[in-house]
mmCIF file of C-alpha atoms and ligand atoms in Angstrom:
data_model
loop_
_atom_site.group_PDB
_atom_site.id
_atom_site.type_symbol
_atom_site.label_atom_id
_atom_site.label_comp_id
_atom_site.label_asym_id
_atom_site.label_seq_id
_atom_site.Cartn_x
_atom_site.Cartn_y
_atom_site.Cartn_z
ATOM 1 C CA UNK A 10 100.973 90.510 113.677
ATOM 2 C CA UNK A 11 104.132 93.172 113.529
ATOM 3 C CA UNK A 12 104.681 95.466 116.055
ATOM 4 C CA UNK A 13 107.834 97.797 114.834
ATOM 5 C CA UNK A 14 105.757 99.486 112.980
ATOM 6 C CA UNK A 15 105.637 103.378 113.272
ATOM 7 C CA UNK A 16 101.831 103.693 112.542
ATOM 8 C CA UNK A 17 100.561 99.772 115.144
ATOM 9 C CA UNK A 18 97.423 98.082 113.388
ATOM 10 C CA UNK A 19 96.126 99.050 116.666
ATOM 11 C CA UNK A 20 96.095 101.284 120.055
ATOM 12 C CA UNK A 21 94.638 100.971 124.361
ATOM 13 C CA UNK A 22 93.405 104.351 124.644
ATOM 14 C CA UNK A 23 93.911 105.296 128.509
ATOM 15 C CA UNK A 24 92.485 108.760 129.028
ATOM 16 C CA UNK A 25 94.523 111.936 130.500
ATOM 17 C CA UNK A 26 96.733 110.466 133.550
ATOM 18 C CA UNK A 27 95.976 113.276 134.724
ATOM 19 C CA UNK A 28 92.449 112.522 135.481
ATOM 20 C CA UNK A 29 92.480 108.803 135.562
ATOM 21 C CA UNK A 30 95.371 108.776 137.953
ATOM 22 C CA UNK A 31 93.466 110.341 141.381
ATOM 23 C CA UNK A 32 89.845 109.117 139.707
ATOM 24 C CA UNK A 33 91.085 105.725 140.077
ATOM 25 C CA UNK A 34 93.153 106.009 144.000
ATOM 26 C CA UNK A 35 90.227 107.389 145.421
ATOM 27 C CA UNK A 36 88.080 103.638 144.025
ATOM 28 C CA UNK A 37 91.235 101.953 144.916
ATOM 29 C CA UNK A 38 91.112 102.952 148.644
ATOM 30 C CA UNK A 39 88.240 104.338 148.870
ATOM 31 C CA UNK A 40 87.130 100.408 150.338
ATOM 32 C CA UNK A 41 84.489 99.254 147.552
ATOM 33 C CA UNK A 42 86.827 97.500 144.892
ATOM 34 C CA UNK A 43 83.908 95.421 144.186
ATOM 35 C CA UNK A 44 80.834 96.154 141.833
ATOM 36 C CA UNK A 45 79.103 99.264 142.882
ATOM 37 C CA UNK A 46 77.783 102.240 143.011
ATOM 38 C CA UNK A 47 80.746 103.177 140.218
ATOM 39 C CA UNK A 48 79.404 100.510 137.886
ATOM 40 C CA UNK A 49 75.577 101.433 138.096
ATOM 41 C CA UNK A 50 76.941 104.904 137.523
ATOM 42 C CA UNK A 51 79.231 103.100 133.750
ATOM 43 C CA UNK A 52 76.157 101.382 132.538
ATOM 44 C CA UNK A 53 73.711 104.556 133.160
ATOM 45 C CA UNK A 54 76.353 107.091 131.173
ATOM 46 C CA UNK A 55 77.272 104.123 128.841
ATOM 47 C CA UNK A 56 74.009 103.488 127.779
ATOM 48 C CA UNK A 57 73.230 107.504 127.021
ATOM 49 C CA UNK A 58 76.766 108.327 125.305
ATOM 50 C CA UNK A 59 75.389 105.278 123.461
ATOM 51 C CA UNK A 60 71.755 105.361 122.979
ATOM 52 C CA UNK A 61 70.612 101.906 124.322
ATOM 53 C CA UNK A 62 67.659 101.060 126.759
ATOM 54 C CA UNK A 63 69.936 99.673 129.469
ATOM 55 C CA UNK A 64 74.085 98.800 129.660
ATOM 56 C CA UNK A 65 74.925 95.568 131.395
ATOM 57 C CA UNK A 66 78.512 96.067 132.560
ATOM 58 C CA UNK A 67 80.112 92.496 132.928
ATOM 59 C CA UNK A 68 83.365 91.250 133.435
ATOM 60 C CA UNK A 69 84.669 90.687 128.733
ATOM 61 C CA UNK A 70 82.293 90.634 125.857
ATOM 62 C CA UNK A 71 82.328 86.766 125.706
ATOM 63 C CA UNK A 72 80.621 86.771 129.257
ATOM 64 C CA UNK A 73 77.574 89.950 127.535
ATOM 65 C CA UNK A 74 78.109 87.124 124.437
ATOM 66 C CA UNK A 75 77.166 84.525 126.944
ATOM 67 C CA UNK A 76 74.380 85.750 128.900
ATOM 68 C CA UNK A 77 73.541 87.412 124.812
ATOM 69 C CA UNK A 78 72.817 83.663 124.029
ATOM 70 C CA UNK A 79 71.100 82.166 126.800
ATOM 71 C CA UNK A 80 68.438 84.288 127.145
ATOM 72 C CA UNK A 81 67.683 83.621 124.066
ATOM 73 C CA UNK A 82 67.127 80.183 125.383
ATOM 74 C CA UNK A 83 70.376 78.504 123.943
ATOM 75 C CA UNK A 84 70.291 75.502 124.785
ATOM 76 C CA UNK A 85 72.614 71.950 124.198
ATOM 77 C CA UNK A 86 71.191 70.817 121.092
ATOM 78 C CA UNK A 87 70.311 74.058 119.590
ATOM 79 C CA UNK A 88 71.843 75.908 116.430
ATOM 80 C CA UNK A 89 73.150 79.071 115.804
ATOM 81 C CA UNK A 90 73.908 80.938 113.104
ATOM 82 C CA UNK A 91 77.722 82.010 112.811
ATOM 83 C CA UNK A 92 79.660 83.295 111.192
ATOM 84 C CA UNK A 93 83.408 82.310 110.882
ATOM 85 C CA UNK A 94 85.155 85.643 109.854
ATOM 86 C CA UNK A 95 85.254 86.564 113.329
ATOM 87 C CA UNK A 96 86.960 86.894 116.367
ATOM 88 C CA UNK A 97 86.130 83.240 117.963
ATOM 89 C CA UNK A 98 85.218 83.864 121.579
ATOM 90 C CA UNK A 99 81.750 84.971 118.976
ATOM 91 C CA UNK A 100 82.037 81.143 118.432
ATOM 92 C CA UNK A 101 83.351 79.659 121.856
ATOM 93 C CA UNK A 102 80.836 80.681 123.277
ATOM 94 C CA UNK A 103 77.952 79.329 121.386
ATOM 95 C CA UNK A 104 79.746 75.814 121.997
ATOM 96 C CA UNK A 105 80.036 76.668 125.615
ATOM 97 C CA UNK A 106 76.285 76.872 125.683
ATOM 98 C CA UNK A 107 76.140 72.899 124.923
ATOM 99 C CA UNK A 108 74.694 74.083 120.604
ATOM 100 C CA UNK A 109 76.435 74.639 117.462
ATOM 101 C CA UNK A 110 77.521 77.713 115.790
ATOM 102 C CA UNK A 111 76.035 77.130 111.626
ATOM 103 C CA UNK A 112 77.900 78.990 109.635
ATOM 104 C CA UNK A 113 77.067 80.995 106.591
ATOM 105 C CA UNK A 114 78.600 82.228 104.442
ATOM 106 C CA UNK A 115 79.590 86.553 104.045
ATOM 107 C CA UNK A 116 78.428 89.273 101.898
ATOM 108 C CA UNK A 117 82.910 89.147 99.500
ATOM 109 C CA UNK A 118 82.710 92.874 99.968
ATOM 110 C CA UNK A 119 82.002 93.156 103.685
ATOM 111 C CA UNK A 120 82.530 89.788 105.093
ATOM 112 C CA UNK A 121 79.734 90.306 106.871
ATOM 113 C CA UNK A 122 77.045 88.220 106.812
ATOM 114 C CA UNK A 123 74.896 87.329 104.305
ATOM 115 C CA UNK A 124 70.786 87.422 104.776
ATOM 116 C CA UNK A 125 70.540 84.461 102.025
ATOM 117 C CA UNK A 126 73.046 82.439 103.176
ATOM 118 C CA UNK A 127 71.089 82.810 106.833
ATOM 119 C CA UNK A 128 67.726 81.713 105.380
ATOM 120 C CA UNK A 129 69.612 78.709 103.909
ATOM 121 C CA UNK A 130 70.560 77.980 107.109
ATOM 122 C CA UNK A 131 67.296 78.204 109.028
ATOM 123 C CA UNK A 132 66.437 75.385 110.521
ATOM 124 C CA UNK A 133 63.819 74.025 113.941
ATOM 125 C CA UNK A 134 66.837 73.446 115.865
ATOM 126 C CA UNK A 135 68.518 76.746 115.411
ATOM 127 C CA UNK A 136 67.647 79.074 118.347
ATOM 128 C CA UNK A 137 69.110 82.709 118.011
ATOM 129 C CA UNK A 138 70.998 84.105 114.917
ATOM 130 C CA UNK A 139 74.350 86.005 115.614
ATOM 131 C CA UNK A 140 75.954 88.412 113.555
ATOM 132 C CA UNK A 141 79.671 90.416 113.834
ATOM 133 C CA UNK A 142 79.902 93.629 112.539
ATOM 134 C CA UNK A 143 83.101 93.038 111.215
ATOM 135 C CA UNK A 144 86.267 95.794 112.611
ATOM 136 C CA UNK A 145 83.218 97.448 112.954
ATOM 137 C CA UNK A 146 81.412 97.892 110.084
ATOM 138 C CA UNK A 147 77.582 97.029 109.930
ATOM 139 C CA UNK A 148 75.681 94.876 108.808
ATOM 140 C CA UNK A 149 73.112 93.927 106.926
ATOM 141 C CA UNK A 150 70.385 94.794 109.693
ATOM 142 C CA UNK A 151 67.563 95.122 108.146
ATOM 143 C CA UNK A 152 67.400 91.702 106.298
ATOM 144 C CA UNK A 153 68.897 89.831 109.536
ATOM 145 C CA UNK A 154 66.179 91.033 111.140
ATOM 146 C CA UNK A 155 63.754 90.148 109.423
ATOM 147 C CA UNK A 156 64.333 86.620 108.846
ATOM 148 C CA UNK A 157 64.964 86.481 112.646
ATOM 149 C CA UNK A 158 61.518 87.894 113.755
ATOM 150 C CA UNK A 159 60.230 85.717 109.864
ATOM 151 C CA UNK A 160 61.417 82.505 112.342
ATOM 152 C CA UNK A 161 61.018 83.659 115.520
ATOM 153 C CA UNK A 162 64.345 82.826 116.710
ATOM 154 C CA UNK A 163 66.645 85.792 118.565
ATOM 155 C CA UNK A 164 69.029 88.627 116.877
ATOM 156 C CA UNK A 165 72.568 88.940 118.425
ATOM 157 C CA UNK A 166 74.560 91.208 117.745
ATOM 158 C CA UNK A 167 78.154 91.138 118.662
ATOM 159 C CA UNK A 168 79.118 95.067 118.224
ATOM 160 C CA UNK A 169 82.341 94.189 119.415
ATOM 161 C CA UNK A 170 84.740 96.312 116.844
ATOM 162 C CA UNK A 171 81.327 98.504 115.926
ATOM 163 C CA UNK A 172 80.923 100.861 119.467
ATOM 164 C CA UNK A 173 79.535 104.123 117.842
ATOM 165 C CA UNK A 174 78.450 102.649 114.524
ATOM 166 C CA UNK A 175 74.747 103.373 114.147
ATOM 167 C CA UNK A 176 72.688 101.802 110.940
ATOM 168 C CA UNK A 177 69.673 104.368 110.285
ATOM 169 C CA UNK A 178 68.549 105.799 112.578
ATOM 170 C CA UNK A 179 69.813 103.252 115.139
ATOM 171 C CA UNK A 180 73.132 102.898 117.612
ATOM 172 C CA UNK A 181 74.305 99.825 116.354
ATOM 173 C CA UNK A 182 73.264 97.277 119.194
ATOM 174 C CA UNK A 183 69.983 97.762 119.453
ATOM 175 C CA UNK A 184 67.924 96.210 116.708
ATOM 176 C CA UNK A 185 69.201 92.762 117.689
ATOM 177 C CA UNK A 186 67.951 91.190 120.731
ATOM 178 C CA UNK A 187 70.907 92.029 122.276
ATOM 179 C CA UNK A 188 73.434 93.610 121.770
ATOM 180 C CA UNK A 189 77.489 93.659 123.101
ATOM 181 C CA UNK A 190 80.267 95.648 123.331
ATOM 182 C CA UNK A 191 83.629 94.307 124.327
ATOM 183 C CA UNK A 192 85.770 97.106 126.518
ATOM 184 C CA UNK A 193 88.879 94.685 126.421
ATOM 185 C CA UNK A 194 92.723 96.314 125.595
ATOM 186 C CA UNK A 195 92.557 97.169 122.192
ATOM 187 C CA UNK A 196 89.274 97.890 121.679
ATOM 188 C CA UNK A 197 87.547 101.721 120.426
ATOM 189 C CA UNK A 198 86.609 102.411 124.476
ATOM 190 C CA UNK A 199 89.118 100.110 127.460
ATOM 191 C CA UNK A 200 88.247 99.561 130.280
ATOM 192 C CA UNK A 201 91.011 97.522 130.931
ATOM 193 C CA UNK A 202 89.010 93.524 130.296
ATOM 194 C CA UNK A 203 85.352 94.359 130.029
ATOM 195 C CA UNK A 204 82.124 94.158 128.018
ATOM 196 C CA UNK A 205 78.935 95.547 127.791
ATOM 197 C CA UNK A 206 75.215 93.568 127.276
ATOM 198 C CA UNK A 207 72.275 95.552 125.774
ATOM 199 C CA UNK A 208 68.822 93.906 126.268
ATOM 200 C CA UNK A 209 65.698 95.409 123.771
ATOM 201 C CA UNK A 210 63.509 94.383 126.497
ATOM 202 C CA UNK A 211 64.542 95.847 129.240
ATOM 203 C CA UNK A 212 62.137 94.123 131.511
ATOM 204 C CA UNK A 213 64.564 91.268 131.408
ATOM 205 C CA UNK A 214 67.046 93.006 132.598
ATOM 206 C CA UNK A 215 66.790 92.063 135.637
ATOM 207 C CA UNK A 216 67.143 88.084 134.167
ATOM 208 C CA UNK A 217 70.753 88.821 132.666
ATOM 209 C CA UNK A 218 71.816 90.779 135.681
ATOM 210 C CA UNK A 219 71.051 87.671 138.166
ATOM 211 C CA UNK A 220 72.991 85.371 135.414
ATOM 212 C CA UNK A 221 76.586 87.394 135.702
ATOM 213 C CA UNK A 222 75.371 87.190 139.806
ATOM 214 C CA UNK A 223 75.750 83.485 140.084
ATOM 215 C CA UNK A 224 71.720 83.232 140.010
ATOM 216 C CA UNK A 225 71.880 85.034 142.241
ATOM 217 C CA UNK A 226 69.822 88.889 142.685
ATOM 218 C CA UNK A 227 71.829 91.221 144.182
ATOM 219 C CA UNK A 228 70.572 94.068 147.084
ATOM 220 C CA UNK A 229 68.647 91.099 148.857
ATOM 221 C CA UNK A 230 70.541 89.158 152.195
ATOM 222 C CA UNK A 231 72.198 86.988 150.862
ATOM 223 C CA UNK A 232 70.010 84.698 153.928
ATOM 224 C CA UNK A 233 67.128 85.121 151.769
ATOM 225 C CA UNK A 234 68.179 85.005 148.160
ATOM 226 C CA UNK A 235 66.989 81.731 146.372
ATOM 227 C CA UNK A 236 68.835 81.423 142.564
ATOM 228 C CA UNK A 237 66.506 79.034 140.473
ATOM 229 C CA UNK A 238 69.195 79.077 137.500
ATOM 230 C CA UNK A 239 73.047 78.763 137.712
ATOM 231 C CA UNK A 240 74.445 81.868 137.463
ATOM 232 C CA UNK A 241 78.521 83.050 135.916
ATOM 233 C CA UNK A 242 80.205 85.866 137.941
ATOM 234 C CA UNK A 243 80.716 87.879 135.342
ATOM 235 C CA UNK A 244 80.569 91.031 136.863
ATOM 236 C CA UNK A 245 82.432 94.426 136.031
ATOM 237 C CA UNK A 246 83.301 96.090 139.642
ATOM 238 C CA UNK A 247 83.709 99.312 140.217
ATOM 239 C CA UNK A 248 87.857 99.445 139.524
ATOM 240 C CA UNK A 249 87.815 99.042 135.785
ATOM 241 C CA UNK A 250 83.948 100.986 136.074
ATOM 242 C CA UNK A 251 86.413 104.602 137.216
ATOM 243 C CA UNK A 252 88.361 103.633 133.793
ATOM 244 C CA UNK A 253 85.685 103.030 131.598
ATOM 245 C CA UNK A 254 83.710 106.980 133.251
ATOM 246 C CA UNK A 255 86.507 108.344 132.396
ATOM 247 C CA UNK A 256 87.234 107.063 129.189
ATOM 248 C CA UNK A 257 83.177 108.250 129.124
ATOM 249 C CA UNK A 258 84.373 112.179 128.418
ATOM 250 C CA UNK A 259 86.634 111.449 125.367
ATOM 251 C CA UNK A 260 84.911 108.544 123.248
ATOM 252 C CA UNK A 261 83.225 110.526 121.377
ATOM 253 C CA UNK A 262 86.658 112.762 120.650
ATOM 254 C CA UNK A 263 88.630 108.735 119.275
ATOM 255 C CA UNK A 264 85.893 107.262 117.655
ATOM 256 C CA UNK A 265 84.592 109.672 115.774
ATOM 257 C CA UNK A 266 88.350 110.567 114.742
ATOM 258 C CA UNK A 267 89.003 106.951 113.281
ATOM 259 C CA UNK A 268 85.441 107.517 111.796
ATOM 260 C CA UNK A 269 86.764 110.859 109.924
ATOM 261 C CA UNK A 270 90.105 107.993 108.975
ATOM 262 C CA UNK A 271 87.748 105.556 107.078
ATOM 263 C CA UNK A 272 85.808 108.365 105.536
ATOM 264 C CA UNK A 273 89.331 109.974 104.007
ATOM 265 C CA UNK A 274 90.025 106.152 103.127
ATOM 266 C CA UNK A 275 87.316 105.169 101.418
ATOM 267 C CA UNK A 276 87.261 108.338 99.702
ATOM 268 C CA UNK A 277 90.989 108.454 98.450
ATOM 269 C CA UNK A 278 92.172 104.432 98.298
ATOM 270 C CA UNK A 279 88.482 103.383 95.679
ATOM 271 C CA UNK A 280 90.318 105.188 93.252
ATOM 272 C CA UNK A 281 93.585 103.052 92.995
ATOM 273 C CA UNK A 282 93.241 100.930 90.553
ATOM 274 C CA UNK A 283 93.334 97.564 91.483
ATOM 275 C CA UNK A 284 91.592 98.408 95.065
ATOM 276 C CA UNK A 285 88.853 98.156 96.583
ATOM 277 C CA UNK A 286 87.220 99.427 99.407
ATOM 278 C CA UNK A 287 84.942 97.307 102.163
ATOM 279 C CA UNK A 288 81.167 97.605 100.958
ATOM 280 C CA UNK A 289 78.101 98.559 102.837
ATOM 281 C CA UNK A 290 74.320 100.216 103.200
ATOM 282 C CA UNK A 291 74.068 104.191 102.779
ATOM 283 C CA UNK A 292 72.177 103.117 105.565
ATOM 284 C CA UNK A 293 74.861 102.479 107.496
ATOM 285 C CA UNK A 294 77.934 104.127 109.208
ATOM 286 C CA UNK A 295 80.976 102.448 110.437
ATOM 287 C CA UNK A 296 82.994 103.260 112.959
ATOM 288 C CA UNK A 297 86.282 101.313 111.682
ATOM 289 C CA UNK A 298 88.030 99.952 113.268
ATOM 290 C CA UNK A 299 89.817 98.222 111.219
ATOM 291 C CA UNK A 300 90.298 100.193 107.835
ATOM 292 C CA UNK A 301 89.280 97.133 105.400
ATOM 293 C CA UNK A 302 90.872 96.442 102.170
ATOM 294 C CA UNK A 303 90.660 94.630 99.818
ATOM 295 C CA UNK A 304 92.688 93.825 96.560
ATOM 296 C CA UNK A 305 94.131 90.136 94.147
ATOM 297 C CA UNK A 306 97.008 90.672 95.904
ATOM 298 C CA UNK A 307 96.696 91.422 99.722
ATOM 299 C CA UNK A 308 100.811 90.272 100.577
ATOM 300 C CA UNK A 309 101.657 92.957 98.554
ATOM 301 C CA UNK A 310 99.621 95.291 100.093
ATOM 302 C CA UNK A 311 100.908 94.535 103.156
ATOM 303 C CA UNK A 312 104.568 94.519 101.698
ATOM 304 C CA UNK A 313 104.097 97.729 100.580
ATOM 305 C CA UNK A 314 103.028 99.430 103.154
ATOM 306 C CA UNK A 315 105.326 97.724 106.233
ATOM 307 C CA UNK A 316 108.426 99.405 103.404
ATOM 308 C CA UNK A 317 106.577 102.332 104.715
ATOM 309 C CA UNK A 318 106.805 101.913 108.563
ATOM 310 C CA UNK A 319 102.064 100.831 108.492
ATOM 311 C CA UNK A 320 101.164 98.189 109.934
ATOM 312 C CA UNK A 321 99.175 95.701 107.316
ATOM 313 C CA UNK A 322 97.909 92.550 108.352
ATOM 314 C CA UNK A 323 94.609 90.064 108.086
ATOM 315 C CA UNK A 324 93.622 89.795 111.562
ATOM 316 C CA UNK A 325 91.686 86.430 112.026
ATOM 317 C CA UNK A 326 92.245 83.382 111.819
ATOM 318 C CA UNK A 327 88.656 82.306 109.902
ATOM 319 C CA UNK A 328 86.969 80.317 112.683
ATOM 320 C CA UNK A 329 86.013 77.185 110.779
ATOM 321 C CA UNK A 330 89.971 76.533 110.203
ATOM 322 C CA UNK A 331 90.342 75.783 114.033
ATOM 323 C CA UNK A 332 89.395 71.880 114.949
ATOM 324 C CA UNK A 333 88.059 72.581 117.665
ATOM 325 C CA UNK A 334 84.527 72.934 114.519
ATOM 326 C CA UNK A 335 86.183 70.927 112.726
ATOM 327 C CA UNK A 336 82.572 69.172 112.485
ATOM 328 C CA UNK A 337 80.768 71.935 111.724
ATOM 329 C CA UNK A 338 83.098 73.130 108.453
ATOM 330 C CA UNK A 339 81.067 73.527 105.019
ATOM 331 C CA UNK A 340 81.669 75.536 102.019
ATOM 332 C CA UNK A 341 81.940 78.925 102.887
ATOM 333 C CA UNK A 342 83.844 80.298 98.958
ATOM 334 C CA UNK A 343 82.152 83.759 99.677
ATOM 335 C CA UNK A 344 84.433 84.083 103.069
ATOM 336 C CA UNK A 345 87.323 82.408 101.471
ATOM 337 C CA UNK A 346 87.418 85.506 98.922
ATOM 338 C CA UNK A 347 86.438 88.049 100.647
ATOM 339 C CA UNK A 348 89.060 86.512 103.252
ATOM 340 C CA UNK A 349 91.609 86.114 100.763
ATOM 341 C CA UNK A 350 91.370 89.595 99.242
ATOM 342 C CA UNK A 351 91.850 91.417 103.364
ATOM 343 C CA UNK A 352 94.965 93.178 104.024
ATOM 344 C CA UNK A 353 93.160 95.767 107.998
ATOM 345 C CA UNK A 354 95.041 99.570 107.749
ATOM 346 C CA UNK A 355 95.183 101.342 110.627
ATOM 347 C CA UNK A 356 92.668 103.356 110.707
ATOM 348 C CA UNK A 357 91.951 104.756 114.656
ATOM 349 C CA UNK A 358 92.755 108.032 116.258
ATOM 350 C CA UNK A 359 97.032 107.550 116.669
ATOM 351 C CA UNK A 360 97.225 107.439 112.521
ATOM 352 C CA UNK A 361 97.022 111.490 112.052
ATOM 353 C CA UNK A 362 97.175 113.749 108.775
ATOM 354 C CA UNK A 363 100.086 112.265 107.702
ATOM 355 C CA UNK A 364 100.469 109.196 108.069
ATOM 356 C CA UNK A 365 97.051 108.421 106.586
ATOM 357 C CA UNK A 366 98.883 110.616 103.293
ATOM 358 C CA UNK A 367 101.421 108.498 103.296
ATOM 359 C CA UNK A 368 99.536 105.456 103.455
ATOM 360 C CA UNK A 369 97.707 106.410 100.139
ATOM 361 C CA UNK A 370 100.847 107.287 98.943
ATOM 362 C CA UNK A 371 102.081 104.528 99.182
ATOM 363 C CA UNK A 372 99.211 102.856 97.759
ATOM 364 C CA UNK A 373 99.151 104.913 95.257
ATOM 365 C CA UNK A 374 102.333 104.278 93.635
ATOM 366 C CA UNK A 375 102.303 101.114 94.956
HETATM 367 C C1 PLP B 17 84.343 90.272 117.610
HETATM 368 C C2 PLP B 17 84.354 89.569 118.697
HETATM 369 N N1 PLP B 17 83.052 88.810 119.692
HETATM 370 C C3 PLP B 17 83.574 89.193 121.034
HETATM 371 C C4 PLP B 17 84.381 89.034 122.088
HETATM 372 C C5 PLP B 17 85.183 89.008 122.892
HETATM 373 O O1 PLP B 17 85.229 90.338 123.359
HETATM 374 P P1 PLP B 17 86.709 89.984 124.593
HETATM 375 O O2 PLP B 17 87.329 89.787 124.331
HETATM 376 O O3 PLP B 17 86.066 91.608 125.733
HETATM 377 O O4 PLP B 17 85.948 89.123 125.670
HETATM 378 C C6 PLP B 17 86.279 89.748 120.317
HETATM 379 C C7 PLP B 17 87.194 90.608 120.771
HETATM 380 O O5 PLP B 17 87.360 89.866 121.562
HETATM 381 C C8 PLP B 17 85.877 90.380 118.985
HETATM 382 O O6 PLP B 17 86.861 90.742 118.744
#
């Protein structure tokens, strides 16, 4: 990704120094830097901020996804319907469970899973569907939820790109049996590295807590506790949690700016001949981590924006093109079309009114 543009594609959001540094200093010298009260406070506030039934703080979005797959019963030899149009962790964790991703095709105008393709691929070995809200645009959750229910398989929302997005009355991440968020450096919100797992069935939260901590129950003396199922070291620590707590103080303002920019682009760019904006259902409210623009000449769109100092590019390689997934390749004509036509534009809180006008002007003239 080019880094010398005056408007970068992504930017790390940090709370104001005068708020963050005293809080960090306090936790760093408190003697309690591992998982503790700051983590639990972060979980409560994150759940409240994003209307989640429960939020479990993890070391990464990848860790959250791994636990979600295990909680869904994904095991050796299983199949998980997934998308190739995502960052690699979505599908690598499926392999780590001993399962195989079965790549469904996407909607060519959104890059998100096409429910008809998902339905056609469900088989006796399917144990879960992983849906990604690519770039922050909600996928067709109603249909995917219905398919999962009909076939009694788990629906996992990989909402790594979609913090703050909504689907109808529901917060993103709450229509799946599990939802995960990434708090990695360049997402809407970061704790340095980190992730959050949410569960529809809150009564299973302790099971997930044990999976994130070796299989042990926290709060039970180490000499008395018993590991029945091996878990991982996937917990968040107090230092990351304090960064997260500070981030929560301004996260809605940042996400609102992503959304305002995204809506501005939707409105202005759809009128330019040769450009097509990403489609989503009327009930979906994207949180526009990146803006995804479609055209017949994505190279020309990129070059045009680069010429005015704006980063523009594709961001991920469709996962099935990696050799580790070679045996799982299947025809994905809509994905090919979407990917060929795709250019991501910067859309976040750092894109000011002048920048977005410059972007629209450049594309109008291009
Ligand atoms: C779609 C998607 N899923 C999962 C992840 C994993 O998140 P993390 O980097 O926090 O492990 C990422 C982040 O890169 C992602 O983009």
